[in-house]
XYZ file of C-alpha atoms in Angstrom:
705
model
C 0.226 -0.129 0.493
C 1.409 3.391 -1.163
C 1.514 5.922 2.201
C 1.079 9.777 1.034
C 2.584 12.220 3.036
C 1.615 15.840 3.793
C 3.102 18.255 5.847
C 1.696 19.216 9.448
C 2.714 22.079 12.109
C 2.370 22.412 15.198
C 2.482 25.707 17.299
C 4.991 25.408 20.567
C 6.496 27.796 22.773
C 5.649 30.030 19.309
C 7.739 27.930 17.408
C 5.901 25.682 14.501
C 7.451 22.158 14.607
C 8.226 20.429 11.245
C 6.292 17.206 11.681
C 5.455 14.198 8.592
C 1.707 12.596 9.488
C 0.352 9.156 6.922
C -3.494 10.340 6.295
C -3.725 6.445 6.234
C -5.865 5.832 9.714
C -3.845 3.137 11.533
C -6.565 0.902 12.688
C -6.615 0.824 16.973
C -7.785 -1.847 18.955
C -9.732 -1.978 21.264
C -8.763 -2.479 24.390
C -10.493 -1.152 27.563
C -11.760 -2.262 31.048
C -15.341 -2.755 31.576
C -15.387 -3.593 34.858
C -13.449 -1.934 37.356
C -12.700 -2.599 40.762
C -14.774 -0.818 43.860
C -14.102 0.458 47.434
C -15.005 -1.569 50.178
C -15.546 -1.847 54.033
C -15.203 -5.250 55.289
C -15.571 -6.545 59.200
C -12.197 -8.153 60.408
C -12.361 -11.831 59.571
C -14.711 -10.622 56.812
C -14.561 -11.982 52.745
C -13.654 -9.205 50.021
C -14.034 -9.868 46.453
C -12.881 -7.263 43.631
C -13.736 -7.715 40.715
C -12.300 -6.602 37.116
C -13.097 -7.933 33.334
C -11.348 -6.466 30.073
C -12.197 -5.822 25.960
C -10.249 -6.598 23.881
C -10.677 -6.261 20.303
C -7.584 -7.327 18.575
C -7.325 -10.816 16.983
C -3.638 -11.195 17.501
C -4.664 -11.128 21.228
C -7.878 -12.803 21.617
C -7.383 -14.871 24.655
C -4.570 -13.473 25.544
C -5.278 -11.055 27.884
C -3.323 -11.279 31.462
C -4.621 -9.783 34.952
C -2.257 -9.602 37.532
C -2.521 -7.478 40.940
C -1.659 -4.264 43.039
C -2.108 -3.747 46.302
C -0.824 0.069 47.638
C 1.762 -0.144 43.774
C 2.905 -3.695 43.544
C 2.044 -7.016 42.811
C 0.082 -8.709 45.148
C 1.737 -12.415 46.263
C -1.041 -14.750 46.109
C -1.274 -17.275 49.279
C -3.444 -18.956 50.841
C -6.035 -16.132 51.829
C -5.489 -14.562 48.430
C -6.803 -15.787 45.334
C -7.472 -14.612 42.201
C -10.162 -16.537 40.752
C -11.016 -17.874 36.604
C -12.533 -15.165 36.149
C -9.360 -12.159 37.098
C -10.679 -11.442 39.625
C -8.790 -10.525 43.365
C -10.915 -12.401 46.525
C -9.037 -12.322 50.032
C -10.568 -14.763 52.867
C -10.576 -13.723 56.205
C -9.102 -10.173 56.134
C -7.103 -9.654 58.823
C -6.500 -6.699 61.257
C -4.957 -5.429 64.455
C -3.250 -2.676 65.729
C -0.105 -3.706 64.711
C -0.521 -5.924 61.807
C -2.580 -4.510 58.970
C -1.830 -6.615 55.427
C -4.830 -6.240 53.711
C -6.154 -2.655 53.735
C -4.831 -0.455 51.218
C -5.735 0.584 47.287
C -5.958 -2.556 44.711
C -5.474 -1.826 40.804
C -5.635 -4.348 38.533
C -3.469 -4.654 35.913
C -3.867 -6.056 32.155
C -1.570 -6.707 29.669
C -1.724 -7.959 25.923
C 0.058 -9.044 23.769
C 1.770 -6.628 20.872
C -0.771 -3.839 22.551
C 0.553 -2.746 25.763
C -0.569 -3.149 29.707
C -3.293 -0.722 31.080
C -3.920 -0.815 34.994
C -7.600 0.243 36.466
C -8.477 3.067 38.347
C -7.716 2.569 42.729
C -10.094 0.619 45.015
C -9.509 1.150 48.820
C -10.210 -1.460 51.073
C -10.910 -0.061 55.032
C -11.359 -2.318 57.765
C -15.510 -1.954 59.489
C -14.425 0.178 62.936
C -17.366 1.790 65.384
C -16.590 3.576 68.254
C -16.462 6.217 70.758
C -14.901 9.776 69.248
C -11.927 10.829 71.010
C -13.855 13.565 72.443
C -16.081 12.186 74.016
C -17.667 10.277 77.938
C -15.301 6.602 77.072
C -18.979 4.774 78.730
C -22.247 4.652 79.766
C -20.509 2.924 83.162
C -18.836 6.502 83.907
C -20.072 8.358 86.864
C -19.162 11.512 84.625
C -22.469 11.429 81.804
C -22.934 14.903 80.754
C -25.012 17.240 81.949
C -26.843 19.435 80.274
C -29.472 22.727 82.648
C -32.213 23.732 80.679
C -35.570 25.908 81.413
C -39.415 24.260 81.385
C -40.666 25.263 77.417
C -36.675 25.133 76.565
C -35.078 23.047 73.535
C -33.322 20.988 73.791
C -30.161 18.867 71.876
C -27.927 15.920 72.667
C -25.897 14.410 70.161
C -24.204 10.586 70.016
C -20.681 10.555 70.287
C -20.133 7.668 68.916
C -18.713 7.707 65.129
C -18.140 3.767 62.620
C -18.265 2.590 58.935
C -20.020 1.982 58.010
C -22.122 4.375 59.094
C -23.856 2.665 63.062
C -28.023 3.565 63.314
C -28.520 4.710 66.875
C -32.097 3.772 68.794
C -32.139 5.820 72.664
C -33.697 5.480 75.990
C -35.189 7.249 77.971
C -34.611 6.176 82.137
C -33.995 2.800 80.748
C -36.839 2.831 78.413
C -36.942 3.214 74.131
C -38.577 6.420 73.305
C -41.128 7.423 71.799
C -40.391 8.654 68.743
C -43.552 8.029 66.576
C -44.310 10.074 63.009
C -47.257 11.776 65.027
C -44.240 12.954 67.824
C -43.333 16.651 66.686
C -41.734 16.738 69.922
C -39.088 15.205 69.119
C -36.686 15.069 65.862
C -33.866 12.355 64.798
C -30.797 13.924 62.535
C -28.247 12.759 60.704
C -29.135 9.012 61.278
C -30.153 9.382 64.795
C -27.216 10.200 65.755
C -28.877 14.088 67.103
C -32.149 13.777 68.839
C -33.796 17.307 69.242
C -36.630 17.366 72.077
C -38.911 20.722 71.102
C -40.119 22.189 74.250
C -39.383 20.097 77.159
C -41.788 19.212 79.787
C -41.192 18.597 82.955
C -41.144 14.830 81.937
C -38.410 14.936 79.577
C -35.620 15.972 82.373
C -33.707 12.501 83.168
C -31.272 9.860 81.932
C -30.786 9.374 77.960
C -28.227 6.840 76.114
C -28.175 6.417 72.648
C -27.305 2.869 71.212
C -24.451 3.010 68.589
C -24.702 -0.304 66.044
C -22.728 -1.731 62.858
C -20.790 -4.506 62.189
C -22.328 -6.716 64.994
C -20.523 -4.716 67.406
C -22.454 -1.777 69.790
C -21.679 0.881 71.595
C -23.702 3.100 74.302
C -23.163 6.811 75.378
C -24.980 8.201 78.927
C -26.479 11.458 78.746
C -28.647 13.987 81.479
C -30.599 16.358 81.092
C -31.413 18.189 84.396
C -34.263 20.870 85.558
C -33.203 24.806 85.973
C -34.982 26.236 88.494
C -32.791 28.848 88.965
C -35.484 32.241 89.058
C -35.738 34.070 85.363
C -34.672 36.584 85.523
C -37.280 40.303 84.560
C -35.474 41.515 81.969
C -35.162 39.009 78.426
C -32.180 37.532 77.924
C -29.773 37.352 74.253
C -29.921 34.207 72.607
C -27.310 31.423 73.287
C -26.902 28.581 71.304
C -28.002 25.123 72.482
C -25.893 23.380 70.014
C -23.621 24.756 67.299
C -22.535 23.263 63.202
C -19.232 22.494 62.493
C -17.315 22.304 59.078
C -18.138 19.938 57.053
C -16.457 18.125 54.510
C -19.070 15.427 51.850
C -18.604 14.413 48.383
C -21.120 15.295 46.470
C -24.338 13.757 45.914
C -25.333 13.138 49.548
C -26.804 14.913 52.421
C -25.525 16.918 55.303
C -27.623 18.363 58.291
C -26.420 21.427 59.817
C -27.765 21.299 63.365
C -28.538 24.724 65.418
C -31.161 25.598 68.339
C -30.827 28.201 70.886
C -32.853 29.564 74.196
C -32.908 32.464 75.551
C -36.272 34.515 76.141
C -35.865 38.389 75.262
C -38.777 40.413 77.282
C -42.099 39.154 76.143
C -40.826 35.945 77.087
C -40.923 34.300 72.922
C -38.017 32.405 72.007
C -35.535 33.010 69.227
C -36.127 32.700 65.520
C -33.655 31.002 63.280
C -32.798 31.910 59.831
C -29.838 30.725 57.240
C -28.211 32.584 55.354
C -25.180 31.519 53.048
C -21.916 33.551 51.728
C -23.437 36.412 53.501
C -27.464 36.087 52.148
C -30.592 35.142 53.431
C -31.369 30.931 52.163
C -34.088 31.623 51.156
C -36.019 28.097 51.466
C -39.814 27.988 49.600
C -37.505 28.263 46.315
C -36.392 24.525 47.018
C -39.670 23.655 45.876
C -38.006 19.939 45.890
C -37.197 19.842 49.163
C -33.691 19.718 48.885
C -33.161 22.335 51.338
C -35.057 21.749 54.878
C -35.009 23.614 58.394
C -35.411 20.771 61.242
C -36.682 21.154 64.091
C -36.537 24.671 65.632
C -33.436 25.046 63.276
C -31.580 22.784 61.501
C -30.781 22.647 57.829
C -30.709 19.579 55.925
C -29.171 19.844 52.464
C -30.004 17.044 50.077
C -28.682 15.916 47.038
C -24.777 18.026 47.843
C -23.669 19.014 44.519
C -20.196 21.041 43.882
C -22.909 24.629 43.542
C -24.276 24.152 48.107
C -19.898 25.042 48.753
C -20.248 28.345 50.671
C -20.120 30.040 53.885
C -23.323 28.799 56.391
C -24.553 30.976 59.054
C -26.939 30.068 61.942
C -28.430 33.569 62.815
C -30.667 33.516 65.990
C -32.309 36.571 66.574
C -34.790 38.529 69.962
C -36.122 41.383 70.147
C -33.352 42.000 72.524
C -30.194 40.453 70.211
C -29.287 38.295 67.634
C -25.994 36.002 67.543
C -24.187 33.735 64.206
C -22.651 30.730 64.120
C -20.453 30.287 61.051
C -20.037 26.912 59.623
C -18.701 25.636 56.679
C -19.709 23.060 54.223
C -16.742 21.553 51.406
C -19.062 20.003 48.600
C -16.245 17.663 46.903
C -16.321 16.404 43.749
C -14.384 12.827 41.900
C -12.670 13.443 39.479
C -14.381 13.805 35.904
C -13.262 13.643 32.663
C -13.228 17.585 30.807
C -10.517 15.857 28.220
C -8.880 12.174 27.415
C -6.112 11.189 25.755
C -7.073 9.829 22.469
C -5.389 7.489 20.205
C -2.106 8.623 18.508
C 0.062 7.744 15.022
C 3.124 9.317 14.601
C 6.830 9.666 12.794
C 10.495 8.931 14.381
C 12.051 12.025 16.101
C 8.155 14.164 15.996
C 7.529 15.869 18.708
C 3.105 14.653 20.470
C 1.370 16.164 23.092
C -1.114 13.366 24.707
C -4.288 15.626 26.302
C -5.935 15.390 29.979
C -8.214 18.017 31.110
C -9.966 16.965 34.325
C -12.200 18.906 36.653
C -12.565 17.984 40.817
C -12.851 19.898 44.269
C -10.517 19.542 44.826
C -8.052 19.594 42.103
C -7.196 16.344 40.891
C -3.390 15.312 40.752
C -2.544 14.040 37.568
C -0.130 10.878 37.158
C 0.987 9.177 33.502
C 1.936 5.618 33.326
C 3.449 3.961 30.155
C 2.536 -0.043 29.993
C 1.281 0.808 33.266
C 4.796 1.886 34.658
C 4.738 5.793 36.298
C 6.813 8.357 33.809
C 8.804 9.919 35.496
C 9.014 13.402 33.941
C 12.775 14.296 32.505
C 13.699 16.715 29.665
C 11.949 14.374 27.272
C 8.933 13.434 29.194
C 7.488 16.388 29.424
C 3.827 17.341 32.058
C 2.283 19.919 31.070
C 0.791 22.153 33.668
C 0.429 19.138 35.320
C -2.150 17.627 32.834
C -1.430 16.434 29.583
C 2.171 14.869 29.188
C 4.523 16.164 26.341
C 6.690 13.508 24.537
C 9.998 15.123 22.864
C 11.532 13.670 20.553
C 9.484 10.248 19.693
C 11.948 7.417 19.077
C 10.582 3.233 18.989
C 10.711 2.330 22.619
C 7.948 4.973 23.217
C 5.372 3.199 20.877
C 2.930 1.624 23.949
C -0.617 2.083 26.217
C -0.522 5.074 27.862
C -2.770 6.185 30.948
C -3.430 9.617 32.151
C -5.155 8.987 35.906
C -5.791 11.752 38.095
C -7.250 11.374 41.496
C -8.311 13.484 44.855
C -9.489 12.318 48.194
C -12.778 11.176 46.649
C -12.007 9.583 43.621
C -10.396 8.526 41.340
C -10.903 8.075 37.160
C -8.222 6.903 34.472
C -8.179 6.651 30.426
C -5.432 5.409 28.223
C -4.360 5.592 24.683
C -2.409 4.015 22.394
C 0.416 5.830 20.197
C 1.916 3.701 17.263
C 5.142 5.181 15.893
C 5.452 5.187 12.121
C 8.170 4.134 10.412
C 7.297 3.017 7.182
C 8.792 5.240 4.112
C 7.133 6.622 1.344
C 8.493 5.444 -1.786
C 8.305 7.405 -4.408
C 10.197 10.014 -1.935
C 13.977 10.897 -1.086
C 14.730 11.451 2.486
C 16.789 14.768 2.111
C 19.016 13.812 4.889
C 20.445 10.708 5.265
C 20.315 9.498 9.039
C 17.722 7.325 9.505
C 14.758 8.333 10.414
C 14.493 11.506 9.703
C 11.177 13.362 8.503
C 11.789 15.518 5.858
C 11.358 15.174 1.980
C 12.203 16.350 -0.956
C 10.589 14.760 -3.884
C 11.912 12.746 -6.600
C 13.721 14.294 -8.920
C 14.065 17.936 -7.590
C 16.352 18.771 -5.739
C 17.272 22.020 -4.049
C 20.818 23.709 -4.282
C 24.195 23.046 -1.721
C 23.006 25.956 1.262
C 26.383 26.883 2.535
C 25.032 28.183 5.810
C 26.961 28.788 9.431
C 25.677 28.977 12.461
C 26.707 29.901 15.438
C 26.053 28.694 19.066
C 25.820 30.701 22.470
C 25.782 28.060 24.950
C 24.456 27.948 28.636
C 23.219 25.857 31.439
C 19.244 24.602 29.539
C 19.698 26.999 26.325
C 21.796 27.089 23.100
C 20.771 30.007 20.793
C 21.867 29.486 17.134
C 22.125 32.236 14.667
C 23.731 31.951 10.539
C 22.830 33.928 7.303
C 20.527 32.825 4.665
C 22.244 31.255 1.369
C 22.414 33.606 -0.978
C 19.950 32.418 -4.493
C 20.310 32.866 -8.241
C 17.578 33.724 -10.063
C 16.429 30.649 -10.669
C 16.481 29.390 -7.052
C 13.576 28.908 -5.651
C 12.015 30.183 -2.681
C 13.210 29.773 0.773
C 10.039 29.349 3.508
C 12.074 28.415 6.397
C 15.061 26.686 7.721
C 15.086 22.897 9.557
C 16.792 22.560 12.832
C 17.513 19.490 14.054
C 19.441 18.709 17.243
C 20.441 15.374 18.953
C 22.558 15.033 22.216
C 25.372 12.663 22.145
C 24.379 8.605 23.016
C 21.311 9.556 23.184
C 18.496 7.914 20.390
C 15.890 11.008 20.492
C 16.739 13.236 18.358
C 14.511 16.623 17.631
C 13.626 19.265 15.167
C 11.543 22.414 14.351
C 10.946 24.667 11.879
C 11.430 28.937 12.059
C 10.717 31.517 9.332
C 14.137 33.603 10.681
C 17.604 33.448 11.193
C 18.158 32.525 14.841
C 16.258 30.854 17.146
C 17.074 30.073 20.727
C 16.567 25.729 21.690
C 15.580 25.825 25.502
C 15.056 23.292 27.683
C 18.254 21.707 27.397
C 19.749 18.824 29.496
C 23.112 21.073 31.414
C 27.012 18.983 31.027
C 25.809 18.015 27.822
C 27.449 17.589 24.683
C 24.665 18.082 21.379
C 25.024 18.532 17.677
C 22.588 20.680 15.714
C 21.701 20.975 11.890
C 20.515 23.652 9.866
C 19.345 23.313 6.547
C 17.093 25.934 4.272
C 13.628 24.193 3.252
C 11.272 25.346 0.273
C 8.193 23.412 -1.678
C 10.683 21.164 -3.253
C 11.988 19.858 0.408
C 14.679 20.023 2.544
C 18.137 21.182 0.936
C 20.398 18.224 1.496
C 23.248 19.537 3.316
C 23.214 21.694 6.506
C 25.789 22.918 8.553
C 26.383 21.943 11.828
C 27.659 23.218 15.082
C 28.467 21.301 17.800
C 27.192 23.111 21.682
C 29.238 22.094 25.418
C 26.125 23.100 27.737
C 27.653 23.884 30.970
C 27.354 22.640 34.420
C 24.057 23.288 36.516
C 25.281 23.876 39.747
C 26.535 26.993 38.464
C 23.157 28.576 37.914
C 19.795 29.029 39.386
C 17.204 26.166 40.223
C 13.534 27.458 39.219
C 10.811 29.998 40.153
C 8.864 28.975 42.213
C 5.002 29.908 43.355
C 3.872 31.813 39.960
C 0.442 33.849 40.424
C -1.050 35.489 37.668
C -3.923 37.832 39.281
C -6.008 39.741 36.159
C -6.455 43.374 37.373
C -8.273 44.381 33.633
C -8.738 44.075 30.525
C -5.185 44.874 29.692
C -3.192 44.163 32.260
C -2.030 41.442 35.046
C 0.192 41.489 38.044
C 2.711 38.268 38.338
C 4.967 37.520 41.543
C 6.919 34.072 42.152
C 9.705 33.340 45.013
C 13.080 33.211 44.299
C 14.382 29.440 43.219
C 15.576 28.030 46.489
C 19.748 28.324 46.622
C 21.067 25.095 46.743
C 24.367 24.969 48.717
C 26.448 24.362 45.279
C 24.718 27.477 43.448
C 27.531 29.859 44.350
C 26.149 32.618 41.942
C 23.355 34.882 43.203
C 19.900 35.907 40.855
C 21.177 38.607 39.668
C 17.779 39.181 37.119
C 14.305 37.411 36.163
C 12.515 37.102 32.764
C 9.410 36.778 32.412
C 7.922 35.424 29.061
C 3.759 35.648 27.862
C 2.203 35.547 25.080
C -1.278 34.814 23.804
C -1.808 30.823 23.458
C -1.903 29.614 20.003
C -0.344 32.282 18.592
C 2.103 31.708 15.982
C 3.652 34.491 16.615
C 5.716 33.726 19.706
C 5.950 34.529 23.305
C 7.492 38.841 24.664
C 9.327 38.527 27.071
C 10.793 41.636 29.478
C 13.584 41.992 32.019
C 12.846 42.299 35.763
C 15.027 42.690 38.588
C 12.001 41.937 41.813
C 10.062 38.965 42.098
C 7.355 40.900 40.634
C 5.794 42.827 37.894
C 2.292 44.018 36.288
C 2.465 43.351 32.315
C 0.468 46.072 30.020
C -0.663 45.757 27.072
C -2.873 42.591 26.946
C -5.081 41.765 24.442
C -9.217 42.149 26.090
C -10.895 38.561 26.642
C -7.561 36.815 25.825
C -6.097 33.477 27.070
C -2.401 34.202 28.106
C 0.572 32.029 29.074
C 3.368 33.329 31.808
C 6.422 31.819 32.476
C 9.328 33.143 34.897
C 13.550 32.402 34.749
C 15.817 32.948 37.336
C 18.949 34.309 35.714
C 22.997 34.797 36.759
C 25.892 35.600 35.616
C 26.121 32.228 34.158
C 23.116 31.835 32.350
C 19.130 31.028 32.409
C 17.860 28.239 34.612
C 15.168 25.674 34.486
C 11.586 27.838 34.066
C 9.445 27.491 36.033
C 5.336 26.141 35.026
C 3.314 28.229 33.169
C 0.398 29.464 34.553
C -2.477 30.175 32.192
C -4.898 33.425 32.933
C -7.654 35.458 30.552
C -7.860 38.720 30.548
C -11.360 40.971 31.187
C -13.490 41.700 28.968
C -13.862 44.997 27.921
C -15.139 47.255 30.468
C -18.880 49.207 29.942
C -18.427 52.521 27.711
C -20.415 54.737 30.441
C -22.586 54.836 32.930
C -26.194 53.731 32.954
C -28.866 55.938 32.456
C -32.011 55.862 33.937
C -31.162 53.722 36.748
C -34.132 53.806 38.732
C -35.577 50.489 40.944
C -38.989 49.470 42.601
C -39.675 47.339 45.743
C -39.986 44.205 44.362
C -42.159 41.976 41.627
C -41.757 42.394 37.507
C -40.682 46.168 37.860
C -37.304 44.528 39.430
C -37.124 41.985 36.832
C -37.848 44.412 33.918
C -34.346 47.170 35.591
C -32.435 44.118 35.707
C -33.374 42.492 32.217
C -32.260 46.800 31.074
C -28.747 46.717 32.915
C -28.406 42.854 31.261
C -28.826 44.610 28.010
C -26.978 47.764 28.266
C -23.541 45.905 29.112
C -24.313 43.629 26.170
C -24.576 46.115 23.661
C -21.441 48.315 25.497
C -19.342 44.730 24.389
C -21.316 45.178 21.152
C -19.253 46.740 18.687
C -15.562 45.282 20.669
C -17.291 41.084 20.972
C -19.508 40.446 18.628
C -19.760 36.613 19.581
C -20.186 37.956 23.562
C -22.889 40.201 22.670
C -24.775 37.587 20.787
C -24.328 34.851 23.185
C -25.764 37.028 26.577
C -28.328 38.032 24.125
C -29.487 34.632 23.863
C -28.972 34.232 27.081
C -31.099 37.051 28.574
C -33.569 36.193 25.888
C -34.442 32.669 27.257
C -34.543 33.692 30.944
C -37.209 36.561 30.069
C -39.680 34.140 28.533
C -38.261 31.333 31.501
C -39.087 34.155 33.990
C -42.142 35.905 32.564
C -40.332 38.379 31.764
């Protein structure tokens, strides 16, 4: 089969990389997990079963998928308790656990290997042991003579919390004076919150004073705790008293989809004998619970807030406010809704040529932010000069060699979950029968049409070396009247004793080659190319980079704050001064540019560790990075930070501003303001104007504006 070739230009750091790809699509075999292991909670002495199933469509590997298991990243050693079943599942019988010996707890992964395809590993699944125990700050047992005492008056509200925790969450029952508490559905004086772990008694009666005990059960275990409510018989003050909280909510970190009760109750009768009223605020604004007609947010008991089906938008600072005629009292609680990683962009199968550069995409959303690691055939990819993790997400591989072929995986993890996605990289090594390589060195991805060779180009090259980059400069060849037009220059370089040869194409006669290794010898070649191909001759130069101990390290904690549509403030911290570095930092160079713009990066020299960049394009996404310099040259670059400038500001203040108390007039006022701002953007941002006005129209239609 004849393979046709074409030239494709990629944009990295403002420089175009010369890459040759095959038009013919490679048939990638299907190889992925049908079922991955799930988290387990197991009782001591119980059994655990982790499932794993793999699909492979390759006929060459059909029936030859080998499954093994990893625990905490190392191979599981099978014994009398640990078995791999015929379907690939992992079975652990009689799970062992003691304070000093926990051989089975940890995270497990299924690893699948298919011949001629590669290896993939599953998402991580944890094995945890069931437990039930008193909280560390609670009374140790019901036999303790120091059961907590709660003093209350008739008519007050009382709340009792059962100080027990467990996995899975225990079921809780209550007794009073040794008898089961009457918690019938029709008894509105009692409320059970948080799976029964909190008992609320509204408007205490004399019969409610006494000894209470909670009994928690889980996985065959039982823990009890006792407490007492005693009557406060002190004389009531003649004047009212300010509110005081009976129970305060505490900060919560919960996974999305779950539910939470934020307990809150207060006592304190005002001069009119009224108990406090409870209201809730979120981020300073009163919660309008009537708007949640689905019952997702409700008040239970005197004032506890229950939120069901938690989602990320529920994250915020909640305030329980107790108010009477004397005063008001607030207590704040932070609710963090944790979101497991989800893919925004998955890596896709890639076919590439030898010596080219590729970037495998992986982008996830999660809260808190997920950490991403890359695997190749089941092994962790360690970042290096040729394997670079970009912005903590994408994997960039420079100067592909045949051994880079295989299965790659992106695994994203945060405290509440992890996900994985895989891709296959195929290295194309076939050459076209209708073309002749322009460089005789093996693997050069450049072509010259058969029957036409560019004239020999007498190039010269000059190099200025530092620890991590080289600047090349040369003179263009002299061209005759019939000489073909030069479109650019192909620059190739290779480290001695390394199989990886890298290349890029430029249109100027000078280029900076960055991200080189310190104390390494490189050979650089420069050749001109035109429509007919690349010159068969090139100029070359050998460069030795300087030792790393003489140049600064990487600037850290780079931060970008957008100040306006055209300016941003950038700040960072100085690199750590290692004991072997004797030369201090003399200045910094800040690089910035519009992402994806072929014109490349701009740079500015700075002495301080902060700088305000002006003259930026409005509503554009920029990349920022910093390099520290000393008398020996530049050090390693910082990680790149991306930020988007603001859109334009309105051309003038809103006109004819007026407001009414409530109702449809206020909604019309908001619509007029939104439309005014939208028209202010029209001259500069037509696309955004259309998006905003469409949203306004949809909003108006849905609300009757």
